[in-house]
């Protein structure tokens, strides 16, 4: 497992620990929905509430000043792409094919229907380990199992993928790729913000126990409102595989990851790398968005061993409803108001389509 996290460990050491990068100070958060509507209305657009069933995300209809352009807004997701764009991105195997058609690198793998378990198992025996097993049609990280290496784990991962996927889901088996997971926010053909999603960790000092280091890390998180609201989810089996328990004393500079999930809900850190990542990797994110017909706003998941070497990067997923808060509330480095960039893009498109000057207030 240590080899699997070599690139991520180096990123943490060189980008966070050695520069002594602290948590950003964040006292509270604000609604992206309200921010988006206010800015559209500032430009003369109108917003209408779309009735939804109780418990569903709020929806709005956004109309340009002359009523010629209509945008759909589901929660904070603003779009005008056709339904088939959603279908392609929801079904991970279709996304993978679209990316491959445009010569973009993706992890080696194959998808199988629920009736093709024996074929899937034969494929699993052949593909280099470890692998990732996930449903082809699901939201977020539902049904995903990372680091599957043996038959028993495959059985569990197969069942989990089918249980968490939608009724028409197949199961995708991909080689586990090593590196740092990036989320690029692409708006209108430009990668405006890129964050590294880093699972929670502590750095040893050769003196304090793991328990003491975790307590100190929890105190540091209190300076960031969102990090405090999303505490670390500990996976002690994962920690023990790294050779540690609660009373262990990690060596000076030793990085100990607390779970394998780069998700904010599990305590992951969000590190802005927009200005330091290779321009070619930014270009990959833009090309990945363009590979999906009709997509104008995309969240591109990229795994890369070296942020300055595009040859080490692969595209994992393309999201039509990327979380804006990943970029609005980074835990480390610059935060970026991507919700305003989205509004500015669509208003600029409106101005261009009406033959007016391409400018925003």
mmCIF file of C-alpha atoms in Angstrom:
data_model
loop_
_atom_site.group_PDB
_atom_site.id
_atom_site.type_symbol
_atom_site.label_atom_id
_atom_site.label_comp_id
_atom_site.label_asym_id
_atom_site.label_seq_id
_atom_site.Cartn_x
_atom_site.Cartn_y
_atom_site.Cartn_z
ATOM 1 C CA UNK A 1 0.000 0.000 0.000
ATOM 2 C CA UNK A 2 2.905 2.351 0.675
ATOM 3 C CA UNK A 3 3.836 2.345 -3.012
ATOM 4 C CA UNK A 4 0.255 3.167 -3.948
ATOM 5 C CA UNK A 5 0.503 6.440 -2.006
ATOM 6 C CA UNK A 6 4.033 7.480 -2.889
ATOM 7 C CA UNK A 7 2.977 10.355 -5.174
ATOM 8 C CA UNK A 8 0.313 11.569 -2.767
ATOM 9 C CA UNK A 9 2.748 11.406 0.149
ATOM 10 C CA UNK A 10 5.268 13.502 -1.775
ATOM 11 C CA UNK A 11 2.548 16.028 -2.634
ATOM 12 C CA UNK A 12 1.525 16.328 1.015
ATOM 13 C CA UNK A 13 5.108 16.666 2.188
ATOM 14 C CA UNK A 14 6.232 19.200 -0.437
ATOM 15 C CA UNK A 15 3.042 21.246 -0.805
ATOM 16 C CA UNK A 16 1.568 21.279 2.714
ATOM 17 C CA UNK A 17 3.885 20.033 5.456
ATOM 18 C CA UNK A 18 7.279 21.515 4.515
ATOM 19 C CA UNK A 19 5.896 24.963 3.518
ATOM 20 C CA UNK A 20 3.902 24.855 6.780
ATOM 21 C CA UNK A 21 0.697 25.625 4.935
ATOM 22 C CA UNK A 22 -2.045 26.144 7.502
ATOM 23 C CA UNK A 23 -5.789 25.807 7.235
ATOM 24 C CA UNK A 24 -7.490 28.820 5.690
ATOM 25 C CA UNK A 25 -9.444 30.973 8.101
ATOM 26 C CA UNK A 26 -13.160 30.548 7.392
ATOM 27 C CA UNK A 27 -15.775 31.758 9.843
ATOM 28 C CA UNK A 28 -18.915 30.809 7.898
ATOM 29 C CA UNK A 29 -20.254 29.840 4.480
ATOM 30 C CA UNK A 30 -22.847 31.406 2.192
ATOM 31 C CA UNK A 31 -25.375 30.020 -0.266
ATOM 32 C CA UNK A 32 -24.080 29.559 -3.803
ATOM 33 C CA UNK A 33 -27.701 29.501 -4.984
ATOM 34 C CA UNK A 34 -28.381 32.956 -3.592
ATOM 35 C CA UNK A 35 -25.098 34.283 -4.961
ATOM 36 C CA UNK A 36 -25.867 32.983 -8.456
ATOM 37 C CA UNK A 37 -29.411 34.374 -8.566
ATOM 38 C CA UNK A 38 -28.330 37.768 -7.230
ATOM 39 C CA UNK A 39 -25.638 38.118 -9.902
ATOM 40 C CA UNK A 40 -27.960 37.055 -12.733
ATOM 41 C CA UNK A 41 -30.553 39.579 -11.554
ATOM 42 C CA UNK A 42 -27.842 42.237 -11.424
ATOM 43 C CA UNK A 43 -27.354 41.646 -15.167
ATOM 44 C CA UNK A 44 -31.076 41.981 -15.818
ATOM 45 C CA UNK A 45 -31.970 38.301 -15.918
ATOM 46 C CA UNK A 46 -35.093 37.037 -14.162
ATOM 47 C CA UNK A 47 -35.417 33.953 -12.006
ATOM 48 C CA UNK A 48 -38.521 31.849 -11.489
ATOM 49 C CA UNK A 49 -38.985 29.157 -8.862
ATOM 50 C CA UNK A 50 -39.869 25.753 -10.336
ATOM 51 C CA UNK A 51 -42.170 23.754 -8.041
ATOM 52 C CA UNK A 52 -40.604 20.506 -6.778
ATOM 53 C CA UNK A 53 -41.677 17.713 -4.481
ATOM 54 C CA UNK A 54 -40.933 18.140 -0.799
ATOM 55 C CA UNK A 55 -37.385 17.145 0.049
ATOM 56 C CA UNK A 56 -36.047 17.678 -3.488
ATOM 57 C CA UNK A 57 -33.351 20.208 -4.371
ATOM 58 C CA UNK A 58 -34.691 23.696 -5.165
ATOM 59 C CA UNK A 59 -35.046 24.484 -8.850
ATOM 60 C CA UNK A 60 -35.187 27.739 -10.781
ATOM 61 C CA UNK A 61 -35.670 28.877 -14.350
ATOM 62 C CA UNK A 62 -33.360 31.697 -15.452
ATOM 63 C CA UNK A 63 -34.338 33.947 -18.365
ATOM 64 C CA UNK A 64 -32.095 36.411 -20.196
ATOM 65 C CA UNK A 65 -33.205 40.082 -20.303
ATOM 66 C CA UNK A 66 -34.977 39.550 -23.634
ATOM 67 C CA UNK A 67 -36.265 36.071 -22.742
ATOM 68 C CA UNK A 68 -34.364 34.476 -25.622
ATOM 69 C CA UNK A 69 -32.127 32.289 -23.463
ATOM 70 C CA UNK A 70 -33.469 29.971 -20.783
ATOM 71 C CA UNK A 71 -31.211 28.204 -18.306
ATOM 72 C CA UNK A 72 -32.116 25.429 -15.893
ATOM 73 C CA UNK A 73 -30.892 25.723 -12.315
ATOM 74 C CA UNK A 74 -31.048 22.613 -10.134
ATOM 75 C CA UNK A 75 -29.720 23.556 -6.711
ATOM 76 C CA UNK A 76 -26.551 25.496 -7.703
ATOM 77 C CA UNK A 77 -26.101 23.712 -11.040
ATOM 78 C CA UNK A 78 -26.750 26.063 -13.977
ATOM 79 C CA UNK A 79 -26.975 24.515 -17.436
ATOM 80 C CA UNK A 80 -28.677 24.418 -20.806
ATOM 81 C CA UNK A 81 -27.258 21.188 -22.220
ATOM 82 C CA UNK A 82 -29.552 18.488 -23.653
ATOM 83 C CA UNK A 83 -30.590 15.335 -21.801
ATOM 84 C CA UNK A 84 -28.182 13.091 -23.713
ATOM 85 C CA UNK A 85 -25.292 15.039 -22.200
ATOM 86 C CA UNK A 86 -26.499 13.949 -18.754
ATOM 87 C CA UNK A 87 -26.893 10.363 -19.897
ATOM 88 C CA UNK A 88 -23.318 10.151 -21.174
ATOM 89 C CA UNK A 89 -21.844 11.565 -17.956
ATOM 90 C CA UNK A 90 -24.053 9.514 -15.651
ATOM 91 C CA UNK A 91 -22.990 6.299 -17.369
ATOM 92 C CA UNK A 92 -19.299 6.092 -16.649
ATOM 93 C CA UNK A 93 -18.541 3.587 -19.397
ATOM 94 C CA UNK A 94 -20.018 5.974 -21.991
ATOM 95 C CA UNK A 95 -17.922 8.841 -20.615
ATOM 96 C CA UNK A 96 -14.871 6.623 -20.881
ATOM 97 C CA UNK A 97 -15.586 5.859 -24.537
ATOM 98 C CA UNK A 98 -16.115 9.534 -25.400
ATOM 99 C CA UNK A 99 -12.802 10.455 -23.787
ATOM 100 C CA UNK A 100 -10.980 7.660 -25.603
ATOM 101 C CA UNK A 101 -12.439 8.798 -28.949
ATOM 102 C CA UNK A 102 -10.679 12.143 -28.344
ATOM 103 C CA UNK A 103 -7.402 10.413 -27.397
ATOM 104 C CA UNK A 104 -7.616 11.355 -23.741
ATOM 105 C CA UNK A 105 -6.035 8.870 -21.295
ATOM 106 C CA UNK A 106 -8.346 6.898 -19.004
ATOM 107 C CA UNK A 107 -7.626 3.994 -16.635
ATOM 108 C CA UNK A 108 -7.597 0.554 -18.342
ATOM 109 C CA UNK A 109 -10.799 -1.331 -17.628
ATOM 110 C CA UNK A 110 -14.077 -2.812 -18.852
ATOM 111 C CA UNK A 111 -17.745 -2.837 -17.875
ATOM 112 C CA UNK A 112 -20.038 -5.823 -17.288
ATOM 113 C CA UNK A 113 -23.782 -6.278 -16.833
ATOM 114 C CA UNK A 114 -25.140 -7.841 -13.649
ATOM 115 C CA UNK A 115 -25.536 -11.109 -15.585
ATOM 116 C CA UNK A 116 -21.874 -11.212 -16.610
ATOM 117 C CA UNK A 117 -20.286 -11.819 -13.238
ATOM 118 C CA UNK A 118 -18.244 -14.824 -14.377
ATOM 119 C CA UNK A 119 -16.794 -12.855 -17.285
ATOM 120 C CA UNK A 120 -16.124 -9.957 -14.929
ATOM 121 C CA UNK A 121 -14.334 -12.240 -12.504
ATOM 122 C CA UNK A 122 -12.179 -13.650 -15.297
ATOM 123 C CA UNK A 123 -11.298 -10.096 -16.314
ATOM 124 C CA UNK A 124 -10.534 -9.254 -12.677
ATOM 125 C CA UNK A 125 -8.133 -12.204 -12.439
ATOM 126 C CA UNK A 126 -6.258 -10.911 -15.498
ATOM 127 C CA UNK A 127 -6.082 -7.144 -14.870
ATOM 128 C CA UNK A 128 -3.139 -5.864 -12.774
ATOM 129 C CA UNK A 129 -4.093 -5.329 -9.118
ATOM 130 C CA UNK A 130 -5.328 -3.414 -7.263
ATOM 131 C CA UNK A 131 -8.477 -2.299 -9.072
ATOM 132 C CA UNK A 132 -11.427 0.008 -8.580
ATOM 133 C CA UNK A 133 -14.932 -1.475 -8.837
ATOM 134 C CA UNK A 134 -17.893 0.881 -9.324
ATOM 135 C CA UNK A 135 -21.363 1.077 -10.858
ATOM 136 C CA UNK A 136 -21.524 2.592 -14.323
ATOM 137 C CA UNK A 137 -24.601 4.646 -13.492
ATOM 138 C CA UNK A 138 -24.555 6.284 -10.075
ATOM 139 C CA UNK A 139 -24.123 9.651 -8.435
ATOM 140 C CA UNK A 140 -20.955 10.864 -6.733
ATOM 141 C CA UNK A 141 -18.912 8.045 -5.206
ATOM 142 C CA UNK A 142 -21.855 5.732 -4.508
ATOM 143 C CA UNK A 143 -20.970 2.065 -4.822
ATOM 144 C CA UNK A 144 -17.255 2.643 -5.399
ATOM 145 C CA UNK A 145 -14.682 0.276 -3.870
ATOM 146 C CA UNK A 146 -11.003 1.206 -4.157
ATOM 147 C CA UNK A 147 -8.006 -1.105 -3.824
ATOM 148 C CA UNK A 148 -9.608 -4.476 -4.620
ATOM 149 C CA UNK A 149 -6.870 -7.091 -4.809
ATOM 150 C CA UNK A 150 -8.300 -10.557 -4.036
ATOM 151 C CA UNK A 151 -11.337 -12.700 -4.868
ATOM 152 C CA UNK A 152 -13.083 -12.150 -1.544
ATOM 153 C CA UNK A 153 -12.786 -8.365 -1.866
ATOM 154 C CA UNK A 154 -14.001 -8.584 -5.468
ATOM 155 C CA UNK A 155 -17.152 -10.430 -4.385
ATOM 156 C CA UNK A 156 -17.935 -7.738 -1.819
ATOM 157 C CA UNK A 157 -17.173 -4.922 -4.267
ATOM 158 C CA UNK A 158 -19.364 -6.472 -6.991
ATOM 159 C CA UNK A 159 -22.338 -6.734 -4.635
ATOM 160 C CA UNK A 160 -21.782 -3.204 -3.339
ATOM 161 C CA UNK A 161 -21.636 -1.731 -6.854
ATOM 162 C CA UNK A 162 -24.893 -3.403 -7.888
ATOM 163 C CA UNK A 163 -26.621 -2.465 -4.634
ATOM 164 C CA UNK A 164 -25.666 1.209 -4.852
ATOM 165 C CA UNK A 165 -26.023 1.688 -8.604
ATOM 166 C CA UNK A 166 -29.239 2.477 -10.415
ATOM 167 C CA UNK A 167 -31.422 -0.318 -11.791
ATOM 168 C CA UNK A 168 -29.785 -0.095 -15.221
ATOM 169 C CA UNK A 169 -26.212 0.007 -13.890
ATOM 170 C CA UNK A 170 -23.488 -2.297 -15.019
ATOM 171 C CA UNK A 171 -20.224 -2.696 -13.111
ATOM 172 C CA UNK A 172 -17.003 -1.042 -14.216
ATOM 173 C CA UNK A 173 -13.675 -2.625 -13.260
ATOM 174 C CA UNK A 174 -10.658 -0.362 -13.709
ATOM 175 C CA UNK A 175 -7.016 -0.544 -12.797
ATOM 176 C CA UNK A 176 -6.295 1.469 -9.662
ATOM 177 C CA UNK A 177 -4.184 4.443 -10.711
ATOM 178 C CA UNK A 178 -1.699 6.014 -8.348
ATOM 179 C CA UNK A 179 -1.348 9.712 -7.767
ATOM 180 C CA UNK A 180 -2.999 12.898 -6.579
ATOM 181 C CA UNK A 181 -6.679 13.391 -7.374
ATOM 182 C CA UNK A 182 -7.524 16.754 -8.909
ATOM 183 C CA UNK A 183 -10.884 18.369 -9.591
ATOM 184 C CA UNK A 184 -10.818 20.907 -12.406
ATOM 185 C CA UNK A 185 -13.689 23.359 -12.805
ATOM 186 C CA UNK A 186 -14.114 24.094 -16.508
ATOM 187 C CA UNK A 187 -16.383 26.964 -17.524
ATOM 188 C CA UNK A 188 -16.906 27.830 -21.168
ATOM 189 C CA UNK A 189 -13.706 26.211 -22.394
ATOM 190 C CA UNK A 190 -11.431 27.458 -19.617
ATOM 191 C CA UNK A 191 -10.099 25.622 -16.550
ATOM 192 C CA UNK A 192 -10.716 28.349 -13.957
ATOM 193 C CA UNK A 193 -9.992 26.447 -10.751
ATOM 194 C CA UNK A 194 -8.181 23.211 -9.879
ATOM 195 C CA UNK A 195 -8.032 21.709 -6.419
ATOM 196 C CA UNK A 196 -6.256 18.633 -5.107
ATOM 197 C CA UNK A 197 -8.508 16.441 -2.985
ATOM 198 C CA UNK A 198 -6.294 14.973 -0.273
ATOM 199 C CA UNK A 199 -7.496 12.452 2.261
ATOM 200 C CA UNK A 200 -6.971 13.540 5.888
ATOM 201 C CA UNK A 201 -3.520 12.921 7.333
ATOM 202 C CA UNK A 202 -1.173 13.749 10.180
ATOM 203 C CA UNK A 203 2.586 14.312 9.984
ATOM 204 C CA UNK A 204 4.752 12.640 12.625
ATOM 205 C CA UNK A 205 7.373 14.462 14.680
ATOM 206 C CA UNK A 206 9.085 11.468 16.286
ATOM 207 C CA UNK A 207 7.760 12.457 19.720
ATOM 208 C CA UNK A 208 3.963 12.504 19.830
ATOM 209 C CA UNK A 209 1.678 9.503 19.541
ATOM 210 C CA UNK A 210 -0.793 9.161 16.700
ATOM 211 C CA UNK A 211 -3.609 9.977 19.131
ATOM 212 C CA UNK A 212 -1.900 13.242 20.129
ATOM 213 C CA UNK A 213 -1.238 14.179 16.498
ATOM 214 C CA UNK A 214 -4.882 13.551 15.613
ATOM 215 C CA UNK A 215 -6.038 15.739 18.495
ATOM 216 C CA UNK A 216 -3.775 18.571 17.332
ATOM 217 C CA UNK A 217 -5.045 18.175 13.766
ATOM 218 C CA UNK A 218 -8.650 18.378 14.983
ATOM 219 C CA UNK A 219 -7.827 21.642 16.729
ATOM 220 C CA UNK A 220 -6.295 23.035 13.531
ATOM 221 C CA UNK A 221 -9.476 22.192 11.605
ATOM 222 C CA UNK A 222 -11.511 24.435 13.933
ATOM 223 C CA UNK A 223 -10.209 27.529 12.133
ATOM 224 C CA UNK A 224 -12.062 26.450 8.974
ATOM 225 C CA UNK A 225 -15.837 26.399 9.417
ATOM 226 C CA UNK A 226 -16.527 23.846 6.696
ATOM 227 C CA UNK A 227 -13.729 21.513 7.770
ATOM 228 C CA UNK A 228 -15.103 21.643 11.302
ATOM 229 C CA UNK A 229 -18.578 20.774 9.988
ATOM 230 C CA UNK A 230 -17.133 17.810 8.050
ATOM 231 C CA UNK A 231 -14.973 15.950 10.585
ATOM 232 C CA UNK A 232 -12.493 13.208 9.750
ATOM 233 C CA UNK A 233 -13.912 9.723 9.297
ATOM 234 C CA UNK A 234 -11.311 7.335 10.706
ATOM 235 C CA UNK A 235 -10.579 3.983 9.083
ATOM 236 C CA UNK A 236 -8.442 2.124 11.596
ATOM 237 C CA UNK A 237 -8.000 -0.927 9.396
ATOM 238 C CA UNK A 238 -6.527 1.369 6.741
ATOM 239 C CA UNK A 239 -4.310 3.045 9.361
ATOM 240 C CA UNK A 240 -3.085 -0.313 10.678
ATOM 241 C CA UNK A 241 -2.087 -1.356 7.146
ATOM 242 C CA UNK A 242 0.322 1.585 7.243
ATOM 243 C CA UNK A 243 1.828 0.115 10.423
ATOM 244 C CA UNK A 244 0.240 2.351 13.074
ATOM 245 C CA UNK A 245 -2.239 2.244 15.917
ATOM 246 C CA UNK A 246 -3.471 4.885 18.347
ATOM 247 C CA UNK A 247 -0.347 4.721 20.547
ATOM 248 C CA UNK A 248 2.243 4.538 17.749
ATOM 249 C CA UNK A 249 4.780 7.354 17.446
ATOM 250 C CA UNK A 250 5.251 8.184 13.745
ATOM 251 C CA UNK A 251 8.774 9.244 12.799
ATOM 252 C CA UNK A 252 9.667 12.855 12.097
ATOM 253 C CA UNK A 253 7.999 13.909 8.830
ATOM 254 C CA UNK A 254 6.236 10.563 8.393
ATOM 255 C CA UNK A 255 2.824 11.000 6.751
ATOM 256 C CA UNK A 256 -0.024 8.866 8.093
ATOM 257 C CA UNK A 257 -3.279 8.909 6.125
ATOM 258 C CA UNK A 258 -6.418 8.496 8.222
ATOM 259 C CA UNK A 259 -8.732 7.063 5.559
ATOM 260 C CA UNK A 260 -8.519 6.292 1.817
ATOM 261 C CA UNK A 261 -11.238 8.754 0.742
ATOM 262 C CA UNK A 262 -10.582 12.089 -0.945
ATOM 263 C CA UNK A 263 -14.076 13.294 -0.054
ATOM 264 C CA UNK A 264 -14.883 16.387 2.052
ATOM 265 C CA UNK A 265 -17.597 14.422 3.896
ATOM 266 C CA UNK A 266 -14.829 12.086 5.100
ATOM 267 C CA UNK A 267 -12.578 14.963 6.169
ATOM 268 C CA UNK A 268 -10.534 15.408 2.988
ATOM 269 C CA UNK A 269 -8.501 18.558 2.457
ATOM 270 C CA UNK A 270 -8.976 20.810 -0.570
ATOM 271 C CA UNK A 271 -5.728 22.359 -1.791
ATOM 272 C CA UNK A 272 -5.809 24.954 -4.573
ATOM 273 C CA UNK A 273 -3.231 24.153 -7.289
ATOM 274 C CA UNK A 274 -4.667 26.289 -10.113
ATOM 275 C CA UNK A 275 -1.536 28.379 -10.560
ATOM 276 C CA UNK A 276 0.997 25.560 -10.195
ATOM 277 C CA UNK A 277 -0.429 22.668 -12.217
ATOM 278 C CA UNK A 278 0.945 22.100 -15.716
ATOM 279 C CA UNK A 279 -0.832 24.087 -18.479
ATOM 280 C CA UNK A 280 -1.076 20.823 -20.428
ATOM 281 C CA UNK A 281 -3.062 19.242 -17.588
ATOM 282 C CA UNK A 282 -5.416 22.243 -17.627
ATOM 283 C CA UNK A 283 -5.769 21.679 -21.356
ATOM 284 C CA UNK A 284 -6.669 18.025 -20.722
ATOM 285 C CA UNK A 285 -9.515 19.158 -18.473
ATOM 286 C CA UNK A 286 -10.803 21.510 -21.172
ATOM 287 C CA UNK A 287 -10.571 18.779 -23.816
ATOM 288 C CA UNK A 288 -12.393 16.331 -21.549
ATOM 289 C CA UNK A 289 -15.282 18.777 -21.201
ATOM 290 C CA UNK A 290 -15.374 19.345 -24.958
ATOM 291 C CA UNK A 291 -15.424 15.568 -25.521
ATOM 292 C CA UNK A 292 -18.936 15.435 -24.049
ATOM 293 C CA UNK A 293 -21.449 16.824 -26.574
ATOM 294 C CA UNK A 294 -23.241 19.926 -25.310
ATOM 295 C CA UNK A 295 -21.332 20.274 -22.038
ATOM 296 C CA UNK A 296 -20.358 23.852 -21.121
ATOM 297 C CA UNK A 297 -19.789 23.573 -17.345
ATOM 298 C CA UNK A 298 -17.883 20.519 -16.162
ATOM 299 C CA UNK A 299 -16.065 19.143 -13.154
ATOM 300 C CA UNK A 300 -13.216 16.957 -14.389
ATOM 301 C CA UNK A 301 -11.586 14.408 -12.082
ATOM 302 C CA UNK A 302 -7.943 13.830 -12.973
ATOM 303 C CA UNK A 303 -5.405 11.562 -11.319
ATOM 304 C CA UNK A 304 -1.785 12.609 -11.728
ATOM 305 C CA UNK A 305 1.513 11.436 -10.253
ATOM 306 C CA UNK A 306 3.355 14.668 -11.041
ATOM 307 C CA UNK A 307 1.409 17.937 -11.327
ATOM 308 C CA UNK A 308 4.030 19.250 -13.754
ATOM 309 C CA UNK A 309 4.039 16.192 -16.034
ATOM 310 C CA UNK A 310 0.901 15.608 -18.153
ATOM 311 C CA UNK A 311 2.254 12.210 -19.219
ATOM 312 C CA UNK A 312 1.415 10.945 -15.708
ATOM 313 C CA UNK A 313 -2.239 12.091 -15.834
ATOM 314 C CA UNK A 314 -5.444 10.152 -16.571
ATOM 315 C CA UNK A 315 -9.066 11.347 -16.679
ATOM 316 C CA UNK A 316 -11.271 9.570 -14.144
ATOM 317 C CA UNK A 317 -14.683 11.203 -14.577
ATOM 318 C CA UNK A 318 -16.617 14.104 -16.076
ATOM 319 C CA UNK A 319 -19.305 15.634 -13.866
ATOM 320 C CA UNK A 320 -22.195 17.775 -15.108
ATOM 321 C CA UNK A 321 -23.070 18.945 -11.586
ATOM 322 C CA UNK A 322 -19.679 19.619 -9.987
ATOM 323 C CA UNK A 323 -19.600 20.807 -6.389
ATOM 324 C CA UNK A 324 -18.890 24.528 -6.386
ATOM 325 C CA UNK A 325 -17.916 24.450 -2.721
ATOM 326 C CA UNK A 326 -14.772 22.441 -3.499
ATOM 327 C CA UNK A 327 -13.427 25.642 -5.029
ATOM 328 C CA UNK A 328 -15.296 28.244 -2.971
ATOM 329 C CA UNK A 329 -14.067 26.894 0.371
ATOM 330 C CA UNK A 330 -10.627 25.363 -0.076
ATOM 331 C CA UNK A 331 -8.950 24.337 3.162
ATOM 332 C CA UNK A 332 -5.507 25.340 1.852
ATOM 333 C CA UNK A 333 -4.560 27.944 -0.733
ATOM 334 C CA UNK A 334 -6.723 30.403 -2.638
ATOM 335 C CA UNK A 335 -10.500 30.048 -2.702
ATOM 336 C CA UNK A 336 -12.270 30.968 -5.936
ATOM 337 C CA UNK A 337 -15.788 32.280 -6.567
ATOM 338 C CA UNK A 338 -16.547 29.902 -9.428
ATOM 339 C CA UNK A 339 -20.296 30.460 -9.049
ATOM 340 C CA UNK A 340 -19.777 34.032 -10.287
ATOM 341 C CA UNK A 341 -17.629 32.794 -13.180
ATOM 342 C CA UNK A 342 -20.542 30.605 -14.296
ATOM 343 C CA UNK A 343 -22.952 33.546 -14.299
ATOM 344 C CA UNK A 344 -20.443 35.750 -16.125
ATOM 345 C CA UNK A 345 -19.957 33.076 -18.777
ATOM 346 C CA UNK A 346 -23.644 32.673 -19.561
ATOM 347 C CA UNK A 347 -24.213 36.432 -19.576
ATOM 348 C CA UNK A 348 -21.288 36.865 -21.960
ATOM 349 C CA UNK A 349 -22.828 34.201 -24.203
ATOM 350 C CA UNK A 350 -26.085 36.130 -24.142
ATOM 351 C CA UNK A 351 -24.304 39.338 -25.130
ATOM 352 C CA UNK A 352 -22.461 37.601 -27.964
ATOM 353 C CA UNK A 353 -25.626 35.987 -29.301
ATOM 354 C CA UNK A 354 -27.264 39.410 -29.323
ATOM 355 C CA UNK A 355 -24.333 41.077 -31.092
ATOM 356 C CA UNK A 356 -23.449 43.226 -28.118
ATOM 357 C CA UNK A 357 -20.081 43.956 -26.533
ATOM 358 C CA UNK A 358 -18.730 40.925 -24.690
ATOM 359 C CA UNK A 359 -18.440 42.426 -21.236
ATOM 360 C CA UNK A 360 -19.808 41.923 -17.760
ATOM 361 C CA UNK A 361 -20.230 44.450 -15.001
#
